[in-house]
Tab-separated table of N, CA and C in Angstrom:
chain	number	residue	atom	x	y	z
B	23	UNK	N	-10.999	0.550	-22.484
B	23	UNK	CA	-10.011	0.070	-21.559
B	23	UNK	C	-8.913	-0.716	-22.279
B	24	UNK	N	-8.898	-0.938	-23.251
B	24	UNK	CA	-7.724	-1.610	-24.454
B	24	UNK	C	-6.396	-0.598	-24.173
B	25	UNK	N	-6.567	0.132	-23.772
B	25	UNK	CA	-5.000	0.785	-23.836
B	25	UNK	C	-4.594	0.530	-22.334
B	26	UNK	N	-4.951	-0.328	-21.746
B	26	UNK	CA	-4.699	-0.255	-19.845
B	26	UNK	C	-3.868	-1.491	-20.189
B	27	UNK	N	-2.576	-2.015	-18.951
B	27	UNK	CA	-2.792	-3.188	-18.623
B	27	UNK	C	-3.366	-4.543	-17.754
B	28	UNK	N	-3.488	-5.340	-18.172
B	28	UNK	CA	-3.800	-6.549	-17.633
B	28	UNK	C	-2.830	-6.401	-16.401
B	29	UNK	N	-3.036	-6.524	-14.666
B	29	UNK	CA	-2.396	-6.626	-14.491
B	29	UNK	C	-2.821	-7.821	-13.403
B	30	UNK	N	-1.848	-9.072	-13.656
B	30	UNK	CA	-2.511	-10.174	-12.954
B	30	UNK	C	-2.028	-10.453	-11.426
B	31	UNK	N	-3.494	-9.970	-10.759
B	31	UNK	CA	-3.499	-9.638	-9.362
B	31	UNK	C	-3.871	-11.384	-8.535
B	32	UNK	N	-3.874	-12.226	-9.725
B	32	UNK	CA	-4.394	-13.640	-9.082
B	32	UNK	C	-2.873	-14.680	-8.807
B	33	UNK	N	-1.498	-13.886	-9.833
B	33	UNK	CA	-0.568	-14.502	-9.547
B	33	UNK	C	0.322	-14.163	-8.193
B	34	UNK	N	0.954	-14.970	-8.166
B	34	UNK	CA	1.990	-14.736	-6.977
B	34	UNK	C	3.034	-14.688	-6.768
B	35	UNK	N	3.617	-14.416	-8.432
B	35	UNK	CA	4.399	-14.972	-9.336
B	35	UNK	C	5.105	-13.336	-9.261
B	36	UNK	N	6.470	-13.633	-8.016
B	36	UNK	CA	6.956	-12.444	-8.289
B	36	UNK	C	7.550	-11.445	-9.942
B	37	UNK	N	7.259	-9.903	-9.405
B	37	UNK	CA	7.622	-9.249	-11.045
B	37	UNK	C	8.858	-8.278	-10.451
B	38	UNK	N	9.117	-7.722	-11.806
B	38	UNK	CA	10.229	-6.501	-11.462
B	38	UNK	C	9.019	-5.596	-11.858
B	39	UNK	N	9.332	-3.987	-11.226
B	39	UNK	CA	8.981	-3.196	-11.483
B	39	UNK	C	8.883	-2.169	-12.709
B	40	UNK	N	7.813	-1.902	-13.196
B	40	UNK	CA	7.665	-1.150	-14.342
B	40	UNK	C	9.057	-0.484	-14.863
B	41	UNK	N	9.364	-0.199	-15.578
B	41	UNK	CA	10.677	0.557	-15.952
B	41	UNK	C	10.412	2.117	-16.181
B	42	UNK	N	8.526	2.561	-16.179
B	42	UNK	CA	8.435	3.449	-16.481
B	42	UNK	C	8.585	4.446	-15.175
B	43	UNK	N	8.352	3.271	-14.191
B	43	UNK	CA	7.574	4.241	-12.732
B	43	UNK	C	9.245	3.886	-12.284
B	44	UNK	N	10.237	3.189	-12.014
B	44	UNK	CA	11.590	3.191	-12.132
B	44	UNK	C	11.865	4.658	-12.673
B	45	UNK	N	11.959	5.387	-13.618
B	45	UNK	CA	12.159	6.056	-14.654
B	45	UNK	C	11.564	7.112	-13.659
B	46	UNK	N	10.178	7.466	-13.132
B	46	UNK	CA	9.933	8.267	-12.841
B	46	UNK	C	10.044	8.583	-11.760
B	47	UNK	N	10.579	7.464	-11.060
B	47	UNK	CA	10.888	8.095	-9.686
B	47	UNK	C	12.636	8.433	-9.207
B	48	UNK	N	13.048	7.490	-9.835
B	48	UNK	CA	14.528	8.486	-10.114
B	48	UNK	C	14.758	9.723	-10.912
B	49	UNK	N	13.722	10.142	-11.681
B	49	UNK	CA	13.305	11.477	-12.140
B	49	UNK	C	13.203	12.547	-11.048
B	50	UNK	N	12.289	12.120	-10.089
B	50	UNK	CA	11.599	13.087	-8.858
B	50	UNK	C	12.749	13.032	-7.715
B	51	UNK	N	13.763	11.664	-7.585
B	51	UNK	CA	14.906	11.679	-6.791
B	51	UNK	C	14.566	10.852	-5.613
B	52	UNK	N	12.745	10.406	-5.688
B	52	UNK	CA	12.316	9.562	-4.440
B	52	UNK	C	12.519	7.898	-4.580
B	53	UNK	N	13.202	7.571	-5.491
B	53	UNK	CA	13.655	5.620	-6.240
B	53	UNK	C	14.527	5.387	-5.076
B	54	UNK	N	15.390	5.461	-4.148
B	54	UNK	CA	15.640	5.232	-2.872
B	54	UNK	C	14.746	4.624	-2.100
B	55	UNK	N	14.117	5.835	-1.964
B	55	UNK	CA	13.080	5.963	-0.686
B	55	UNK	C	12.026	5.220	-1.294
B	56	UNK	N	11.371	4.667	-2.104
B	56	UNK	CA	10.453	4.047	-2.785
B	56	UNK	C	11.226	2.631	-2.661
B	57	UNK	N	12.284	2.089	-2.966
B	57	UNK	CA	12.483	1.004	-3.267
B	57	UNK	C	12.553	0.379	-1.102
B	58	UNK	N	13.224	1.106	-0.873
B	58	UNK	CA	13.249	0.909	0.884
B	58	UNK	C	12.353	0.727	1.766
B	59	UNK	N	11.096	1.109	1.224
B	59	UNK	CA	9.724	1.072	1.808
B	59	UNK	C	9.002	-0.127	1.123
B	60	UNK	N	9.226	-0.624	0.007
B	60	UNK	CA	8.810	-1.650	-1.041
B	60	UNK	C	9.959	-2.625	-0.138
B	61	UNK	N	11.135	-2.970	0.114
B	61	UNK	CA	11.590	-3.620	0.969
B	61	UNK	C	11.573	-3.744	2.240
B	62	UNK	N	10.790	-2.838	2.793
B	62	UNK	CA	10.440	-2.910	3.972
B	62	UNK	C	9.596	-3.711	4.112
B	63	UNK	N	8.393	-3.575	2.924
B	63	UNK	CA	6.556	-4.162	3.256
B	63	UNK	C	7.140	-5.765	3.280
B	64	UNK	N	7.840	-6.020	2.125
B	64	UNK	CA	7.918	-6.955	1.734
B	64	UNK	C	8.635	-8.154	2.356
B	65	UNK	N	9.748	-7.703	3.319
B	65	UNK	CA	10.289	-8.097	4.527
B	65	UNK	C	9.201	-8.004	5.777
B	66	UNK	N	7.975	-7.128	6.093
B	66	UNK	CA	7.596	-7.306	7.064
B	66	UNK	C	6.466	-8.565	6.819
B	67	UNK	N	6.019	-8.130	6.041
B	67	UNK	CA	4.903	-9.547	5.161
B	67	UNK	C	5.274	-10.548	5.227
B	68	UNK	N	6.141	-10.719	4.144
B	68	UNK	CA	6.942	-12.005	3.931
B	68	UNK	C	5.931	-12.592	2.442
B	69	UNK	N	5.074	-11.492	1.749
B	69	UNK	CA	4.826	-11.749	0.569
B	69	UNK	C	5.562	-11.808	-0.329
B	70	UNK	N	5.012	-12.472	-1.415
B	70	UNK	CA	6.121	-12.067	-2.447
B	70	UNK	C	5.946	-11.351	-3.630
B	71	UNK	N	6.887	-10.846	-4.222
B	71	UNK	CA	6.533	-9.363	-5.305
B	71	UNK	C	5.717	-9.739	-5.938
B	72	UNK	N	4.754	-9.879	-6.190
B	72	UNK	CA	3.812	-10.310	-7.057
B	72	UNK	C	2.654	-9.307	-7.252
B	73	UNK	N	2.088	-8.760	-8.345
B	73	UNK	CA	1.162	-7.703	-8.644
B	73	UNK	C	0.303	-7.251	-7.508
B	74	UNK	N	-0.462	-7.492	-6.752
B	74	UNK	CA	-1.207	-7.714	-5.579
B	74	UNK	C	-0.925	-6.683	-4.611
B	75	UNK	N	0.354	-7.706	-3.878
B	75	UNK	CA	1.051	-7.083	-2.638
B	75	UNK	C	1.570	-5.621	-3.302
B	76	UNK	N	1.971	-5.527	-4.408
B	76	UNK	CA	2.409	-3.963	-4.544
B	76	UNK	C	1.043	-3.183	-4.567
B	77	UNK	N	0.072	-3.479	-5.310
B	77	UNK	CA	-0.765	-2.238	-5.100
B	77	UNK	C	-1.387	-2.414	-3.928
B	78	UNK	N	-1.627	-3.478	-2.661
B	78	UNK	CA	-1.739	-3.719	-1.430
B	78	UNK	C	-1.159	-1.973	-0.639
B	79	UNK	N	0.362	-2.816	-1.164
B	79	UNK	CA	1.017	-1.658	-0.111
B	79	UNK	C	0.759	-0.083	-0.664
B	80	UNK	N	0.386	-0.344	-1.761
B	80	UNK	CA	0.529	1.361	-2.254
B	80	UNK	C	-0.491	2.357	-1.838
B	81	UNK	N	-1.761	1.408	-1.761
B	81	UNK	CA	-3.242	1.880	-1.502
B	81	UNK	C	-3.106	1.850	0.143
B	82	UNK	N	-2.193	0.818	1.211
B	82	UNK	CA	-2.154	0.984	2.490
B	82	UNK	C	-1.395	2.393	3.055
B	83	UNK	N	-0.704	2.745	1.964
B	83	UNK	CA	0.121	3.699	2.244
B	83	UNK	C	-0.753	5.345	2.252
B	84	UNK	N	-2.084	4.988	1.784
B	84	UNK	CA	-2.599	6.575	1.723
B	84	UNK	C	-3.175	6.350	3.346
B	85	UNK	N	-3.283	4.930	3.637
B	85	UNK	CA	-4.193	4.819	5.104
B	85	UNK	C	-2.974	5.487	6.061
B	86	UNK	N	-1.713	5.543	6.075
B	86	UNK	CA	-0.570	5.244	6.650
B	86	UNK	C	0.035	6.883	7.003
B	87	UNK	N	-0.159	7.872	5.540
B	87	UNK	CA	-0.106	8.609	4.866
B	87	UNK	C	-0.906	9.718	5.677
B	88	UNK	N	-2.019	9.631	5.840
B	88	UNK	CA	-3.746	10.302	5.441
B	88	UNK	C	-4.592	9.984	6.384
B	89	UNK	N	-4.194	8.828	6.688
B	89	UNK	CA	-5.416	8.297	7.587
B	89	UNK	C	-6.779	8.085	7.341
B	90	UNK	N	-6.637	7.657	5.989
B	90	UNK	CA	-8.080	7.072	5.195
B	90	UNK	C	-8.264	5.775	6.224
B	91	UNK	N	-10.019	5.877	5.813
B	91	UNK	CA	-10.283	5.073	7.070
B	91	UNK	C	-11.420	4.191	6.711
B	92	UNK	N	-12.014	4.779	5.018
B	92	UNK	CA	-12.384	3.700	4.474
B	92	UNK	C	-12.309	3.710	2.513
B	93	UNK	N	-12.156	2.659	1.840
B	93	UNK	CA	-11.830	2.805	0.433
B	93	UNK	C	-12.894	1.985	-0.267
B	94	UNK	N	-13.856	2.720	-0.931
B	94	UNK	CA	-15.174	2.561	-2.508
B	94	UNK	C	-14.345	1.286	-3.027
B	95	UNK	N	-15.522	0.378	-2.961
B	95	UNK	CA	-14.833	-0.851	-3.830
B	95	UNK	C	-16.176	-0.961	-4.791
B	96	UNK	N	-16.141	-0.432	-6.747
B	96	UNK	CA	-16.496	-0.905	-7.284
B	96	UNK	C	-16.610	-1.857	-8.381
B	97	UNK	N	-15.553	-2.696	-8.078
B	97	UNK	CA	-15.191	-4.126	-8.930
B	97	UNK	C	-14.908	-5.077	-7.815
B	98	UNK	N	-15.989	-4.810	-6.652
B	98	UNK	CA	-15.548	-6.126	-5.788
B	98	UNK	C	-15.938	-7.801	-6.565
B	99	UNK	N	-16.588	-7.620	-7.426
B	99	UNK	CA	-17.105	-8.889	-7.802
B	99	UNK	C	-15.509	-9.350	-9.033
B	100	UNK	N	-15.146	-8.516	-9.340
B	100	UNK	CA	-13.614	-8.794	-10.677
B	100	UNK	C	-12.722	-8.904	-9.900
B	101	UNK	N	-12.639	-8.887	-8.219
B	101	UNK	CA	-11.197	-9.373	-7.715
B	101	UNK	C	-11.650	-10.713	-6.576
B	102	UNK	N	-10.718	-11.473	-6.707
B	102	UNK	CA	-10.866	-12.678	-5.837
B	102	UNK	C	-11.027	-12.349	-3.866
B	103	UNK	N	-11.960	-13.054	-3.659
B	103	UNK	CA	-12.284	-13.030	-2.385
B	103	UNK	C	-11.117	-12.747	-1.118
B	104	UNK	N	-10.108	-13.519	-1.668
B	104	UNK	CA	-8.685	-14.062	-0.656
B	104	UNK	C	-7.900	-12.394	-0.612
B	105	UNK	N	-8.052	-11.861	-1.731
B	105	UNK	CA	-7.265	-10.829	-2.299
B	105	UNK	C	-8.107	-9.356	-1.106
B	106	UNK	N	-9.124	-9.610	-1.093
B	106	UNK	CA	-10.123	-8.756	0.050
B	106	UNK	C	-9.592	-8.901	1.477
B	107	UNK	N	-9.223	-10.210	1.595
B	107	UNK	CA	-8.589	-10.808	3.240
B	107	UNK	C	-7.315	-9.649	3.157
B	108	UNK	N	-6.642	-10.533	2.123
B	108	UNK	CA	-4.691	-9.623	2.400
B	108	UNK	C	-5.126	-8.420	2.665
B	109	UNK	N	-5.916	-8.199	1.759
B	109	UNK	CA	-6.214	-5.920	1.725
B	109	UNK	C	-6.506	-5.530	3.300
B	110	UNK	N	-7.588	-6.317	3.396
B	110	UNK	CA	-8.015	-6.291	5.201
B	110	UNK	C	-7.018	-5.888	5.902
B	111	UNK	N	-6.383	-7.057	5.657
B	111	UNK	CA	-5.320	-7.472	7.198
B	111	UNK	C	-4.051	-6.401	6.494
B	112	UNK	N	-3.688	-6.094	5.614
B	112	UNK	CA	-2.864	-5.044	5.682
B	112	UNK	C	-3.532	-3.719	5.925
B	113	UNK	N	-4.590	-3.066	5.709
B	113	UNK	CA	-5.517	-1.584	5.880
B	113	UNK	C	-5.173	-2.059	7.720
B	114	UNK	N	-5.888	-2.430	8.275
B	114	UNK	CA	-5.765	-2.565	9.206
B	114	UNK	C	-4.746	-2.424	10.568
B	115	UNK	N	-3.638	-3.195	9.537
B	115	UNK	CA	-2.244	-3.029	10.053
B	115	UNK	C	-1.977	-1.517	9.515
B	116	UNK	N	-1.860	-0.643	8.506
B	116	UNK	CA	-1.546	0.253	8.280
B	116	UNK	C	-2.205	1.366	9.249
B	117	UNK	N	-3.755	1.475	9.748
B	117	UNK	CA	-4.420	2.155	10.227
B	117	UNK	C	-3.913	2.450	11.840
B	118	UNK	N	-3.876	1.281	12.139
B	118	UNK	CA	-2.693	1.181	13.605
B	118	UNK	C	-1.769	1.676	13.582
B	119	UNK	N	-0.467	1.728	12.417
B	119	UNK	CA	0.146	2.474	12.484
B	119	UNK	C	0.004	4.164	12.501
B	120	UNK	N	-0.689	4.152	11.557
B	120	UNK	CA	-1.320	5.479	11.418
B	120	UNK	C	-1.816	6.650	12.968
B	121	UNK	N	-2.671	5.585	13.712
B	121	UNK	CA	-3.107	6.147	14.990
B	121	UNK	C	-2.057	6.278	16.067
B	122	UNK	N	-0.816	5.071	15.786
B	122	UNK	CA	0.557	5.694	16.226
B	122	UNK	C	0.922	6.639	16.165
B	123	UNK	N	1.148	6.972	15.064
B	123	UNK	CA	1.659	8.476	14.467
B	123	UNK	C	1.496	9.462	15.072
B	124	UNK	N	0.006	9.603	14.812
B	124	UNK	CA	-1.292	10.514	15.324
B	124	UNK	C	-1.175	11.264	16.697
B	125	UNK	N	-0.880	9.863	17.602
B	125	UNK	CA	-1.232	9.726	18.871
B	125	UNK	C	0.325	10.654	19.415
B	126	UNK	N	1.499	10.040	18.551
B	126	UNK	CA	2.674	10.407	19.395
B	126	UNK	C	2.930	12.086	18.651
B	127	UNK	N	2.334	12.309	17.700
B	127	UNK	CA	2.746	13.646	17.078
B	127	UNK	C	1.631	15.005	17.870
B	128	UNK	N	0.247	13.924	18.692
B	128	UNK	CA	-0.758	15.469	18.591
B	128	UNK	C	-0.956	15.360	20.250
B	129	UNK	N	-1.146	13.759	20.555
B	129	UNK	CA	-1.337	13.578	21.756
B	129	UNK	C	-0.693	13.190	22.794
B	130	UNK	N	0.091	12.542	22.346
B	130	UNK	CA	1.167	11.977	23.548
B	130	UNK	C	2.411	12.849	24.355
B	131	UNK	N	3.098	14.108	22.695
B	131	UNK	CA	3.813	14.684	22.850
B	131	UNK	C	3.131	16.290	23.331
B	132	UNK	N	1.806	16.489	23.183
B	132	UNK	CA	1.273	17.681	23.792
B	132	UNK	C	1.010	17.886	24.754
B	133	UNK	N	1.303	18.635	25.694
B	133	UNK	CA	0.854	19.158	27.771
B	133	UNK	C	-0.872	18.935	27.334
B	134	UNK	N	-1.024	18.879	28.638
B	134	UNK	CA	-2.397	18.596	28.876
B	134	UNK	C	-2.726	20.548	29.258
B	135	UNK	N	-3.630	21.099	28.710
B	135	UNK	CA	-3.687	22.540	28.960
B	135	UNK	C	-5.037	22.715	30.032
């Protein structure tokens, strides 16, 4: 694991974004739409950029996405307790949205047959 980084999920200590994943998403043409949704979370939260809340939102986004409905935690003991709460209360919030979606795309907008 020496070639990974450290990435410190205990600060709160807003960062800028990688320059690589910058790089690669104005590559693919989605760095717009990525940065607008990263200002969205971050305005609806009211967290701040800090290592955490981004992979928060990134991992809420397959719930959001997909409608994952539950996520394998095997390093619950290497991340801080508090850090389990935020994840909560954002999965949660994401999953609601999700059944929004759901509801207005399969059920709400379909005749009853």
């Amino acid at each position: 694991m020496n070639n990974l980084p450290d990435v410190k999920t205990e600060s709160n200590n807003s960062v800028e974004l990688p320059s690589q994943l910058v790089e690669k998403w104005k590559t693919e043409g989605r760095f717009d739409q990525e940065i607008a949704e990263l200002d969205a979370f971050f305005k609806r939260t009211g967290y701040p950029r800090a290592p955490r809340f981004y992979i928060i939102k990134w991992l809420t986004d397959y719930i959001t996405e997909f409608g994952i409905d539950v996520y394998r935690a095997d390093t619950v003991k290497h991340t801080e307790e508090y850090v389990w709460q935020e994840f909560k209360k954002e999965c949660d919030y994401a999953f609601a949205e999700w059944k929004k979606i759901i509801l207005k795309k399969y059920w709400i907008t379909t005749p009853f047959i």
